[in-house]
Short mmCIF file of C-alpha atoms in Angstrom, two decimals:
data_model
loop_
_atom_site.label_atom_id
_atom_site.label_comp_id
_atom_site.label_asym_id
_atom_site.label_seq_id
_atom_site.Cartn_x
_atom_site.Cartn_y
_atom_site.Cartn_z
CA UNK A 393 84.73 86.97 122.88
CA UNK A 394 82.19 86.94 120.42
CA UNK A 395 81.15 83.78 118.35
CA UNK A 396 80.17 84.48 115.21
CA UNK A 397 83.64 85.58 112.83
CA UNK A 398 82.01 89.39 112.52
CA UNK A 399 85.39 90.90 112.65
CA UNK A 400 86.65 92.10 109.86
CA UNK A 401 90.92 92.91 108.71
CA UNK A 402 91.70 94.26 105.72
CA UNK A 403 95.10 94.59 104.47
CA UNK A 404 95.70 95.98 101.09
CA UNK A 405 97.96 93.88 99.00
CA UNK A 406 101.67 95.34 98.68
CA UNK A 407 99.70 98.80 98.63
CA UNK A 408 102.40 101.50 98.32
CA UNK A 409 103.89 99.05 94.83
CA UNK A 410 100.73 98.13 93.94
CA UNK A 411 99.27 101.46 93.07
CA UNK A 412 102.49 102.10 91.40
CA UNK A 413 102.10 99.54 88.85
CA UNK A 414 98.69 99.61 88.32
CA UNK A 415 99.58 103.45 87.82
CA UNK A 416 102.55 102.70 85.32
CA UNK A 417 101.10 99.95 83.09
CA UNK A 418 105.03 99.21 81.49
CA UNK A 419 105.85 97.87 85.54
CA UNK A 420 102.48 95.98 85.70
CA UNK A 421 103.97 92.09 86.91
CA UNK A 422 107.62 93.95 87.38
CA UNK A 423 109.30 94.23 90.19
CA UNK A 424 108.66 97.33 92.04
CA UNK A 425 110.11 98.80 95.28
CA UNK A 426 108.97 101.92 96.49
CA UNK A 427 110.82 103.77 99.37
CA UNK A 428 114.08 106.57 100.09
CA UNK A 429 116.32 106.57 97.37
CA UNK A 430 119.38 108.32 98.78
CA UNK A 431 121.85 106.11 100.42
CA UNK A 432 120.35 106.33 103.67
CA UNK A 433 116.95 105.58 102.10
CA UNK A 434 114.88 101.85 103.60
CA UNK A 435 112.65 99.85 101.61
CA UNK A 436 108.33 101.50 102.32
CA UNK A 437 106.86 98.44 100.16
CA UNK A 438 107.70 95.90 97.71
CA UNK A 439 105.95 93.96 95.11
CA UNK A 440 105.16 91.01 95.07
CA UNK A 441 107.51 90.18 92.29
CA UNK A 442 110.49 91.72 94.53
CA UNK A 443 109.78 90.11 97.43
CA UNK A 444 110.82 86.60 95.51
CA UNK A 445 113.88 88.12 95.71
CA UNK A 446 114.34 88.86 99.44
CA UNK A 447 113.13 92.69 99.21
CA UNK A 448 110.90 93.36 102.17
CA UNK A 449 110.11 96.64 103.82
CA UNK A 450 112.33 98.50 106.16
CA UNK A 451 114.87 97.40 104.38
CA UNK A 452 117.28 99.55 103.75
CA UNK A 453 117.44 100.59 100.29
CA UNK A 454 121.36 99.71 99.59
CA UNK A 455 120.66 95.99 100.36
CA UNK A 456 117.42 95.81 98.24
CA UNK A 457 119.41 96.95 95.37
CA UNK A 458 121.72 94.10 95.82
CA UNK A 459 118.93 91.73 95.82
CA UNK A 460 116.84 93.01 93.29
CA UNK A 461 119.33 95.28 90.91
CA UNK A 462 117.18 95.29 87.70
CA UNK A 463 113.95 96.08 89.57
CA UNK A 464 111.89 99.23 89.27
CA UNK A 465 113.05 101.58 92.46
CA UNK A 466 110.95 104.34 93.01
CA UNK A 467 109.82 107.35 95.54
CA UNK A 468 106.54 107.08 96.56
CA UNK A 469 103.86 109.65 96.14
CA UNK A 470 101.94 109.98 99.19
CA UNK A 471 98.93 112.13 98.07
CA UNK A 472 98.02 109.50 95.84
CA UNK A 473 98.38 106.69 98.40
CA UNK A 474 96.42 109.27 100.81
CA UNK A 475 93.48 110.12 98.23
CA UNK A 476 93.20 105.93 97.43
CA UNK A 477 92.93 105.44 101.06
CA UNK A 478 90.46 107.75 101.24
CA UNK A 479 88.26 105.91 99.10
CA UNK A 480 88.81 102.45 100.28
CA UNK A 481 88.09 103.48 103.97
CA UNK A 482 84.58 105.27 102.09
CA UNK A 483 83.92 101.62 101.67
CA UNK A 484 84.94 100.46 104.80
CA UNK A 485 82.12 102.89 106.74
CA UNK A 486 79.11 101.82 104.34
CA UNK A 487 79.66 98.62 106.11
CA UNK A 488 79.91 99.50 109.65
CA UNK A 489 80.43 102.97 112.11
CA UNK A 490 82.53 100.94 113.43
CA UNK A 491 85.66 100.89 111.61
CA UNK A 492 89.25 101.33 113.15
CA UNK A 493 91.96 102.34 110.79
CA UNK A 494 95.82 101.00 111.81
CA UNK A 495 97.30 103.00 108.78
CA UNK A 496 96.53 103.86 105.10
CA UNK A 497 96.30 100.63 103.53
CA UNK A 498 94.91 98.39 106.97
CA UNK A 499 91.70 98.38 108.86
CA UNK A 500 89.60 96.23 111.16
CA UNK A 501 85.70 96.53 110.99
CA UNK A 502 82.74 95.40 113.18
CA UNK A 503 80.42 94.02 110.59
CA UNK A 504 78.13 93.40 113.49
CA UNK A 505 78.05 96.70 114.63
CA UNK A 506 76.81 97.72 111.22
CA UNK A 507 74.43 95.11 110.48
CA UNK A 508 76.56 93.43 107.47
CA UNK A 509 77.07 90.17 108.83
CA UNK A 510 75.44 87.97 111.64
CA UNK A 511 76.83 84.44 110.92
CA UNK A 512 79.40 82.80 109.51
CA UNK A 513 77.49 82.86 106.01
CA UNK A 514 76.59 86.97 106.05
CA UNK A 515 80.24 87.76 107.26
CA UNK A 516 81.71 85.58 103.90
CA UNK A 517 79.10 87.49 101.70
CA UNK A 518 80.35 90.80 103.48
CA UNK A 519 83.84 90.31 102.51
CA UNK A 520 83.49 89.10 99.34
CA UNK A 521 82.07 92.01 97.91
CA UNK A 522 83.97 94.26 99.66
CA UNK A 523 87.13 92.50 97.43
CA UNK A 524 85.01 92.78 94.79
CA UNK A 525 83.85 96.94 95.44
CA UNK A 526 88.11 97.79 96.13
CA UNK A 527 88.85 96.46 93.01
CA UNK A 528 85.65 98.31 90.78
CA UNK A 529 86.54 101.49 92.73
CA UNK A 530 90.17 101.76 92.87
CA UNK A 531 91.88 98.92 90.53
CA UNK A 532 93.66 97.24 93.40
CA UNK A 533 93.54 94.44 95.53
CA UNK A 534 92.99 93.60 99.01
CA UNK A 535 93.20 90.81 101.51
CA UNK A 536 90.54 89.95 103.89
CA UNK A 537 90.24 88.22 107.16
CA UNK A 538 87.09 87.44 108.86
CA UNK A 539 87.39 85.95 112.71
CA UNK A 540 85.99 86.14 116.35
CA UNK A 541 88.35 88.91 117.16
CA UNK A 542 90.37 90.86 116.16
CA UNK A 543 94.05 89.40 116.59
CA UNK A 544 92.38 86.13 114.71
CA UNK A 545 90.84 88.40 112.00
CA UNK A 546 94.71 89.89 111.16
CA UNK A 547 96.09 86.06 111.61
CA UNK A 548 93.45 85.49 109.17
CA UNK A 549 94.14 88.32 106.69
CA UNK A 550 97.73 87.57 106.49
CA UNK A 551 96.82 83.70 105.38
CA UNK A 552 94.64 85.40 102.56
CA UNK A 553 97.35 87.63 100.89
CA UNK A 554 97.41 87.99 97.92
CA UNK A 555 94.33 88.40 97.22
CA UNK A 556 92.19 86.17 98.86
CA UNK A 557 89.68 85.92 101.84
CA UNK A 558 90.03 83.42 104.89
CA UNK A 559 87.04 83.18 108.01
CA UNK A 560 88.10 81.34 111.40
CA UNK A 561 85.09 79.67 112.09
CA UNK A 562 84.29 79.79 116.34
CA UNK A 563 85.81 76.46 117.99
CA UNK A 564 88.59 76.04 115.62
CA UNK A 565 91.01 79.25 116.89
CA UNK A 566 93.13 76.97 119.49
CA UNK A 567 93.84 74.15 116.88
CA UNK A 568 95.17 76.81 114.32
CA UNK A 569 96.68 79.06 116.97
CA UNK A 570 98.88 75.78 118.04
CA UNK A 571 101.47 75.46 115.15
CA UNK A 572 102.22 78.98 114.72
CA UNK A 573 105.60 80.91 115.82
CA UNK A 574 105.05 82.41 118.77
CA UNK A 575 105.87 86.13 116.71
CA UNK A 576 102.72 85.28 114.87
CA UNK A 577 100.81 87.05 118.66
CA UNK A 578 100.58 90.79 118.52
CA UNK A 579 103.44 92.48 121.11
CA UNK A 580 105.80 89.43 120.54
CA UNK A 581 108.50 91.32 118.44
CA UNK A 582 112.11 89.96 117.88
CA UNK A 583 112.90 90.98 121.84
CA UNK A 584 110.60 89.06 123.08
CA UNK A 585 110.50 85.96 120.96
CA UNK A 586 114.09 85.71 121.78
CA UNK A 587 113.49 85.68 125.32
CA UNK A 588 110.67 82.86 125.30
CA UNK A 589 113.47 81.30 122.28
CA UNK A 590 116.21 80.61 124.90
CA UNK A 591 113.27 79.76 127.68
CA UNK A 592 112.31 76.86 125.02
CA UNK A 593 108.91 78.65 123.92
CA UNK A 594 109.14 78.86 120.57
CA UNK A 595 105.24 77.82 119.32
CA UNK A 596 102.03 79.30 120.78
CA UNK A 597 101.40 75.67 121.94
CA UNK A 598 104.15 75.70 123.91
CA UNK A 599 103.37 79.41 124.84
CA UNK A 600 99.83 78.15 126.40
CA UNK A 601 101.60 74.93 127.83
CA UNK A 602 103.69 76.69 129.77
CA UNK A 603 101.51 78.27 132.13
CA UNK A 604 100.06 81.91 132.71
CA UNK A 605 102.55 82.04 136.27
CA UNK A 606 105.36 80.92 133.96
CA UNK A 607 105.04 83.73 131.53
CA UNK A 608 104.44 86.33 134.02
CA UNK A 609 107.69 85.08 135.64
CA UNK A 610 109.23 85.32 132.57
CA UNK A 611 107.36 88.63 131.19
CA UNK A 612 106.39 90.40 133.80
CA UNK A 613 102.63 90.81 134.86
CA UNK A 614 101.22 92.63 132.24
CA UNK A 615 102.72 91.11 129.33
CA UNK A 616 102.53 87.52 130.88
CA UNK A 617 98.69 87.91 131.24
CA UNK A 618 97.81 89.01 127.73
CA UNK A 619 100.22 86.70 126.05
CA UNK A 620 98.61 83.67 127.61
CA UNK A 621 95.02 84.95 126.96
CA UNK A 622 96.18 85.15 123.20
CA UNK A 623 97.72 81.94 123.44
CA UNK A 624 94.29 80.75 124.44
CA UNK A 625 92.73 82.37 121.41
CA UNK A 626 90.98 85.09 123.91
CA UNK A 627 91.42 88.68 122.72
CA UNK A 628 89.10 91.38 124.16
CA UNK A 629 89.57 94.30 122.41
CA UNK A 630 86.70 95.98 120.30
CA UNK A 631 86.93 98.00 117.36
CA UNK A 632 88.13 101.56 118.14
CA UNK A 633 86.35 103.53 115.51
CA UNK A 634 88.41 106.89 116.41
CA UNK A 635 92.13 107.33 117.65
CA UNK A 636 92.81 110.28 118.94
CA UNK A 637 95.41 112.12 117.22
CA UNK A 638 98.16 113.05 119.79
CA UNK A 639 100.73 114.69 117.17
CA UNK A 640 101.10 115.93 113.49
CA UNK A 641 104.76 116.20 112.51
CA UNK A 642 107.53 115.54 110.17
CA UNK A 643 110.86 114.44 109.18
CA UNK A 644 113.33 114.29 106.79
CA UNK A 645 116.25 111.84 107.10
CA UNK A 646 119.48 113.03 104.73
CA UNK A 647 122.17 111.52 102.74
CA UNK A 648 124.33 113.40 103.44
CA UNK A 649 124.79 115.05 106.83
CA UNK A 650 124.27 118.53 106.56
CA UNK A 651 127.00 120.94 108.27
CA UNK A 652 125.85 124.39 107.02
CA UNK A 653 124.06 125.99 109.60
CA UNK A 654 121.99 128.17 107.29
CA UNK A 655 121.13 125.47 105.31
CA UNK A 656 119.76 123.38 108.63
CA UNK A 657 117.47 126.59 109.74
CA UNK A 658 116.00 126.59 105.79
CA UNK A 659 114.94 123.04 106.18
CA UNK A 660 113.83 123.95 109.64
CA UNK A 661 111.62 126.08 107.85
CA UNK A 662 110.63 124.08 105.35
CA UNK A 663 109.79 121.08 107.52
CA UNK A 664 107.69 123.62 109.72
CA UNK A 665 105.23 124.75 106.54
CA UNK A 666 104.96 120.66 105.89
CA UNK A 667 103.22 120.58 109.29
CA UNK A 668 101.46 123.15 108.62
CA UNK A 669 100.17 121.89 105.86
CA UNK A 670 99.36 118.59 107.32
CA UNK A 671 97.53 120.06 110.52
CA UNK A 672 95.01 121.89 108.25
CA UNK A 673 94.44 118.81 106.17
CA UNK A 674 93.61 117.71 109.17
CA UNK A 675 91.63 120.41 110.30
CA UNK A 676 93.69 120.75 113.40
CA UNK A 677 95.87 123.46 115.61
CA UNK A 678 98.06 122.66 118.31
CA UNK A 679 99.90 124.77 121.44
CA UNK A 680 103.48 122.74 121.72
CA UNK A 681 106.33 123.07 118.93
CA UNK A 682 108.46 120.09 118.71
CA UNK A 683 111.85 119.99 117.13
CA UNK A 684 114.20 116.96 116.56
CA UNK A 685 117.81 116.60 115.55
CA UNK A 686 119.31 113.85 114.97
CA UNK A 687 123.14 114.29 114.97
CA UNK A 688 126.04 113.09 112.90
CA UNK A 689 126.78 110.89 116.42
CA UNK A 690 123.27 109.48 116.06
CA UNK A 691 122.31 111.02 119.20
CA UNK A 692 118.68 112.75 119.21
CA UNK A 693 117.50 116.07 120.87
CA UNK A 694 114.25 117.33 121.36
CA UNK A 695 112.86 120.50 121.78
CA UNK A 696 109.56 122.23 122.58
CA UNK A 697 107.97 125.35 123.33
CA UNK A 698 104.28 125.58 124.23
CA UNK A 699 102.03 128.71 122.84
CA UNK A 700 99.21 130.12 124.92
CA UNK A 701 97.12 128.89 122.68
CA UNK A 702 96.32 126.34 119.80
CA UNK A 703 97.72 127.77 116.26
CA UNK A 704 98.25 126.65 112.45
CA UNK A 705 99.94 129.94 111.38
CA UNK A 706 102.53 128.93 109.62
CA UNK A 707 104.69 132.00 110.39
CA UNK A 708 104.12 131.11 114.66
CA UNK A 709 105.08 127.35 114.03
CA UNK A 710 107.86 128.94 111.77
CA UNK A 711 109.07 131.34 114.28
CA UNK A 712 109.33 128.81 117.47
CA UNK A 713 110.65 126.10 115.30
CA UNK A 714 113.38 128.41 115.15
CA UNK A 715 113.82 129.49 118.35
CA UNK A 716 114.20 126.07 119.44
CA UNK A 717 116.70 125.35 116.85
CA UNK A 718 118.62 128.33 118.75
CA UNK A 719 119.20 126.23 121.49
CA UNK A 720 120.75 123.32 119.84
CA UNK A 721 124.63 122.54 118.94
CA UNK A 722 124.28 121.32 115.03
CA UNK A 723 128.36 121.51 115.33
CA UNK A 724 129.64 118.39 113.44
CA UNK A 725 126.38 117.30 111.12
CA UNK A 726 122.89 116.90 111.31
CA UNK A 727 121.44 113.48 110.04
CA UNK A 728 118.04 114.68 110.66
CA UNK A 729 115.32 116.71 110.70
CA UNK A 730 111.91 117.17 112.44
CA UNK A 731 108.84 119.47 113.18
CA UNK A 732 105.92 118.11 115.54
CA UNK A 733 103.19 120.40 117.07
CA UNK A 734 101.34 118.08 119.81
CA UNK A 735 98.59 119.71 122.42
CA UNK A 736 96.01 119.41 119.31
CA UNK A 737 92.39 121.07 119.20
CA UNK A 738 90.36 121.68 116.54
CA UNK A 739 90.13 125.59 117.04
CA UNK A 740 92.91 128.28 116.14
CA UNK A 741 94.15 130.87 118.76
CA UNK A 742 92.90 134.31 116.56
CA UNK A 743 95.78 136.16 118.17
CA UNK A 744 98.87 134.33 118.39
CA UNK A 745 100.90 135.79 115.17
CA UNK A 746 101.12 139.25 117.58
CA UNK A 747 103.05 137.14 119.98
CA UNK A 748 105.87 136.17 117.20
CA UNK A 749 105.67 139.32 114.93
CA UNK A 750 106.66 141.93 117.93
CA UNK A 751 109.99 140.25 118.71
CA UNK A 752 110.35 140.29 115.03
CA UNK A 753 109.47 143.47 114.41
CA UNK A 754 111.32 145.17 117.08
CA UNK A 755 114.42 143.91 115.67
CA UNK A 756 116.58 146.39 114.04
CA UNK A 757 117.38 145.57 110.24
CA UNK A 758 120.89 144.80 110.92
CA UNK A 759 119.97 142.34 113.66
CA UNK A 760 117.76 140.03 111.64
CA UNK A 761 119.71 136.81 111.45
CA UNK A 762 121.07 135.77 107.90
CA UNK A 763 118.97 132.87 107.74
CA UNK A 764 115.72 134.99 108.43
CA UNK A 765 117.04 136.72 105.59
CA UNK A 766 117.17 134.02 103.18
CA UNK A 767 113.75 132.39 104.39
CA UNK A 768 112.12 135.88 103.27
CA UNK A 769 113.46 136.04 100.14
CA UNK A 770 112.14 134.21 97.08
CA UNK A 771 114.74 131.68 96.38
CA UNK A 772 115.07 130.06 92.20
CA UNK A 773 113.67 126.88 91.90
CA UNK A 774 115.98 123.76 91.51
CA UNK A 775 114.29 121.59 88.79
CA UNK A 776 114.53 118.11 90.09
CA UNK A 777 113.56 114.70 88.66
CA UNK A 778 113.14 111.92 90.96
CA UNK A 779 112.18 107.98 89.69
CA UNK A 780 108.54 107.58 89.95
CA UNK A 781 107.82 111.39 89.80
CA UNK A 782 104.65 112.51 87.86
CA UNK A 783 105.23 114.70 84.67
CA UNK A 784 103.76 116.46 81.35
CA UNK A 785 105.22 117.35 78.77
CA UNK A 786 103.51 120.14 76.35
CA UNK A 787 103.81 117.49 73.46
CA UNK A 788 103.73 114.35 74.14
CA UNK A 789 101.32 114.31 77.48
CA UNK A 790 101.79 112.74 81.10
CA UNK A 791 104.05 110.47 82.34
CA UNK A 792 106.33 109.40 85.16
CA UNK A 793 110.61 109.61 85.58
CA UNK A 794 112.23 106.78 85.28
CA UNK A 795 115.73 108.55 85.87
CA UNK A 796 117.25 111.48 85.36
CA UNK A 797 121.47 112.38 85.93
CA UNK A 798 124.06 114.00 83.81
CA UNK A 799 121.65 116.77 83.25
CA UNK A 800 119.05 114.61 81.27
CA UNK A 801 115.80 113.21 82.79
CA UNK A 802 114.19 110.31 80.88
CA UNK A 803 110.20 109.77 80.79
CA UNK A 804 108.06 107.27 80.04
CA UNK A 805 104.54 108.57 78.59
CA UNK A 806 101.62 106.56 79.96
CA UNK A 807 98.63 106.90 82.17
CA UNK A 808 96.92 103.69 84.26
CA UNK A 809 94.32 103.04 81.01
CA UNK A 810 97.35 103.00 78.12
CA UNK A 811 99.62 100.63 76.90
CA UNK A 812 102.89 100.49 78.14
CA UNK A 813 104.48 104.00 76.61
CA UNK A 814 107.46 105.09 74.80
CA UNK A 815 110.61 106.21 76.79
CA UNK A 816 111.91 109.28 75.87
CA UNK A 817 114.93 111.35 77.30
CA UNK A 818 115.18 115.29 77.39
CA UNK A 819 117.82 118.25 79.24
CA UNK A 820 116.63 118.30 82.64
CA UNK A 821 115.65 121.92 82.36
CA UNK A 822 113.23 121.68 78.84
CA UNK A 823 110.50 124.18 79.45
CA UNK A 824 108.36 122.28 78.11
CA UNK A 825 108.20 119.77 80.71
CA UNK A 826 107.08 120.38 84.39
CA UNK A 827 105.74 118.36 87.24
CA UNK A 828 102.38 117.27 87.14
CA UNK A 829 99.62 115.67 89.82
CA UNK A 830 98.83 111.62 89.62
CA UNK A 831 96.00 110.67 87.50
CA UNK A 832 93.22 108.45 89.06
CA UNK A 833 93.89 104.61 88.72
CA UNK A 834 90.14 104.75 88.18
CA UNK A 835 87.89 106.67 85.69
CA UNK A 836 85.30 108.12 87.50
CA UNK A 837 82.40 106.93 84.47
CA UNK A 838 84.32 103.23 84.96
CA UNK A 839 83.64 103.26 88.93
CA UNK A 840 81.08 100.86 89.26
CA UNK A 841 80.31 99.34 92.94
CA UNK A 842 79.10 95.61 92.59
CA UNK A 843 75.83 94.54 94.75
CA UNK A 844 75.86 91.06 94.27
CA UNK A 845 79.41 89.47 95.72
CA UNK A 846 81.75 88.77 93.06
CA UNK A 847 84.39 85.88 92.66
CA UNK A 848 87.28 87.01 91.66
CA UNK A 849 90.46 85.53 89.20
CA UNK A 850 93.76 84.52 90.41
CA UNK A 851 92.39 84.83 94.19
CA UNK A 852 91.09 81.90 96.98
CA UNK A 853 88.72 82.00 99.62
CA UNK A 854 88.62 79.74 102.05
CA UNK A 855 87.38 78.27 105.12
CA UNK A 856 90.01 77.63 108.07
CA UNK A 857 88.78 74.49 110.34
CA UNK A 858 86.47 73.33 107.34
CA UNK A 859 86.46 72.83 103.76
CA UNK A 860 89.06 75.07 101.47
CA UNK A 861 88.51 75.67 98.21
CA UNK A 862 91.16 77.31 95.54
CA UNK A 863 91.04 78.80 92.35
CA UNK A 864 94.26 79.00 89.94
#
């Protein structure tokens, strides 16, 4: 393991609710939770104002309304998340080549990789004013831990939020290590902490006390031998700067089980062009078809069907997708829904639409399936209004849903540089309002990137194993 603390974890604060309310200025300091709405719906992210209330994520969305009833509960809007992302992980590479994203709001960096930081001093100055570039480039905040490695740079991160910055310094990792929960250790999950729980390991000092032959005896070899190293404060692993993508897909989850067959092979479809659309964002084809069902039993089925070659036609992924929903018994409910395509490359297979289209075409008319049917024909577009959902209106400008039932949708106009806005209410289908894409957090003229670091309000940085300092 290295010495000086030149890895880097960043973890955006409450990302998913965060952009929300620095989107919506009349939730800014509310509380926010952002996830499924439906019944069967779980909790994506939380504020920090509805987490005081016992709302964390992946939970599911029933219970968090219990907690939290007056809160702000909203569906989150992914290409904005994406695009934000996007930008903070810009930031991320000016610092290093060497940067390994976990998901869209987490990332560890090699600072030394890149040059940014050396020492103890140059890794500090690195982090700062990457805090202080996230918040002149997108409006938000963002947590970072600086460490040895990387499992102490996430231990560290997680001591910074909200808002702050913490560095390990070298010789200090087994003395802060010793306290913790033994869950604090990456690949101890509730399973396993359970296990070491009734084996009377319940701190990481008691985790290293017991021996490496203990935990293997306990674990089994592999786990055993990596749980003790971390124990010791040793982790390995370097910064991955590219995961290979094994699979694109999606899935839909419903709240209410869906019986119809027809209706399952439409959102067969449906779920099929998502991929689609998600492989060439991607800039990626693949040669197997996935399907999933999950039934009204809970039980799960998979399907696939491999190509001769790598494809993003939509009407090939289409066409298998259904095929393989052929071969499954949807009697009783479907819960739900997924398309995958795995066997990636980042080429296209010019001919495979001949081998769908000829079975298709050599079907009589009278043989084409009913729900082929349907899929072909252009079907009238249900207007619907869901909390959070961008929206203009051809008088009064942009805003966002805050509800809508009983054939009424309510707005509130406001972008991320007004005041709070007015609420307003209107019939669900007034022409004069329609959808709408986010507007930037950000104005582009505003986006200033800092080269000097940058202290920051309402946010600590501190030292573990020496002197912390705070700031109100």
């Amino acid at each position: 393991m290295r010495n000086a603390p030149t890895i880097l974890h960043l973890d955006m604060d409450a990302f998913f609710a965060s952009v929300e309310q620095a989107s919506k200025p009349s939730l800014r300091g509310k509380a926010v939770v952002v996830g499924g709405l439906g019944p069967r719906g779980v909790v994506a992210t939380a504020s920090y104002e509805a987490r005081v209330f016992g709302v964390h994520s992946a939970m599911p969305m029933a219970q968090a309304r219990r907690l939290a009833p007056n809160a702000a509960y909203l569906v989150p809007r992914f290409s904005l998340y994406r695009a934000i992302s996007e930008q903070v992980m810009a930031l991320l590479r000016e610092l290093s080549p060497l940067v390994e994203p976990l998901s869209l709001d987490e990332a560890f960096v090699d600072l030394e990789a890149g040059g940014a930081a050396w020492d103890e001093e140059s890794a500090r100055r690195a982090g700062q004013k990457l805090r202080a570039d996230i918040r002149a480039v997108t409006g938000l905040t963002g947590s970072v831990g600086l460490a040895a490695s990387k499992m102490l740079a996430k231990i560290a991160s997680e001591q910074a939020k909200p808002d702050g910055l913490v560095l390990i310094e070298p010789g200090t990792e087994r003395a802060l290590l010793a306290p913790m929960p033994v869950r604090t250790l990456p690949g101890v999950g509730p399973a396993t902490g359970d296990h070491l729980r009734r084996a009377g390991i319940t701190t990481v000092e008691e985790l290293a006390e017991a021996g490496e032959d203990e935990l293997v005896r306990l674990l089994g070899k592999a786990h055993g031998h990596a749980l003790y190293a971390m124990a010791l404060a040793r982790d390995e692993r370097p910064v991955v700067a590219e995961r290979e993508t094994k699979s694109v897909s999606v899935e839909d989850t419903y709240d209410v089980d869906i019986h119809d067959r027809l209706r399952v092979g439409l959102e067969v479809q449906r779920l099929a062009d998502r991929c689609v659309r998600r492989l060439r964002e991607a800039g990626l084809s693949g040669r197997t078809i996935v399907l999933k069902v999950r039934r009204y039993d809970f039980s799960t089925l998979t399907r696939s069907e491999t190509l001769r070659g790598p494809t993003d036609d939509p009407a090939v992924i289409r066409e298998a997708a259904a095929r393989l929903l052929d071969s499954v018994d949807t009697t009783g409910g479907v819960r739900l829904l997924g398309v995958g395509v795995s066997g990636l490359a980042d080429y296209t297979q010019e001919d495979l639409f001949a081998q769908a289209l000829p079975s298709r075409a050599a079907k009589a008319p009278e043989e084409i399936s009913v729900a082929e049917a349907v899929v072909e024909r252009v079907e009238p577009v249900e207007r619907q209004w869901r909390a959070g959902q961008d929206v203009r209106h051809a008088e009064f400008g942009h805003g966002w849903v805050q509800g809508s039932g009983l054939g009424r949708v309510t707005v509130r106009f406001e972008t991320p540089q007004s005041e709070p806005g007015r609420v307003r209410t209107f019939f669900t289908d007034d022409p004069a309002l329609e959808g709408a894409d986010p507007l930037p957090l950000v104005p582009e003229p505003a986006v200033q990137v800092s080269s000097e670091p940058a202290s920051l309000p309402k946010s600590w940085s501190g030292t573990v194993g020496g002197e912390a300092t705070s700031r109100p």
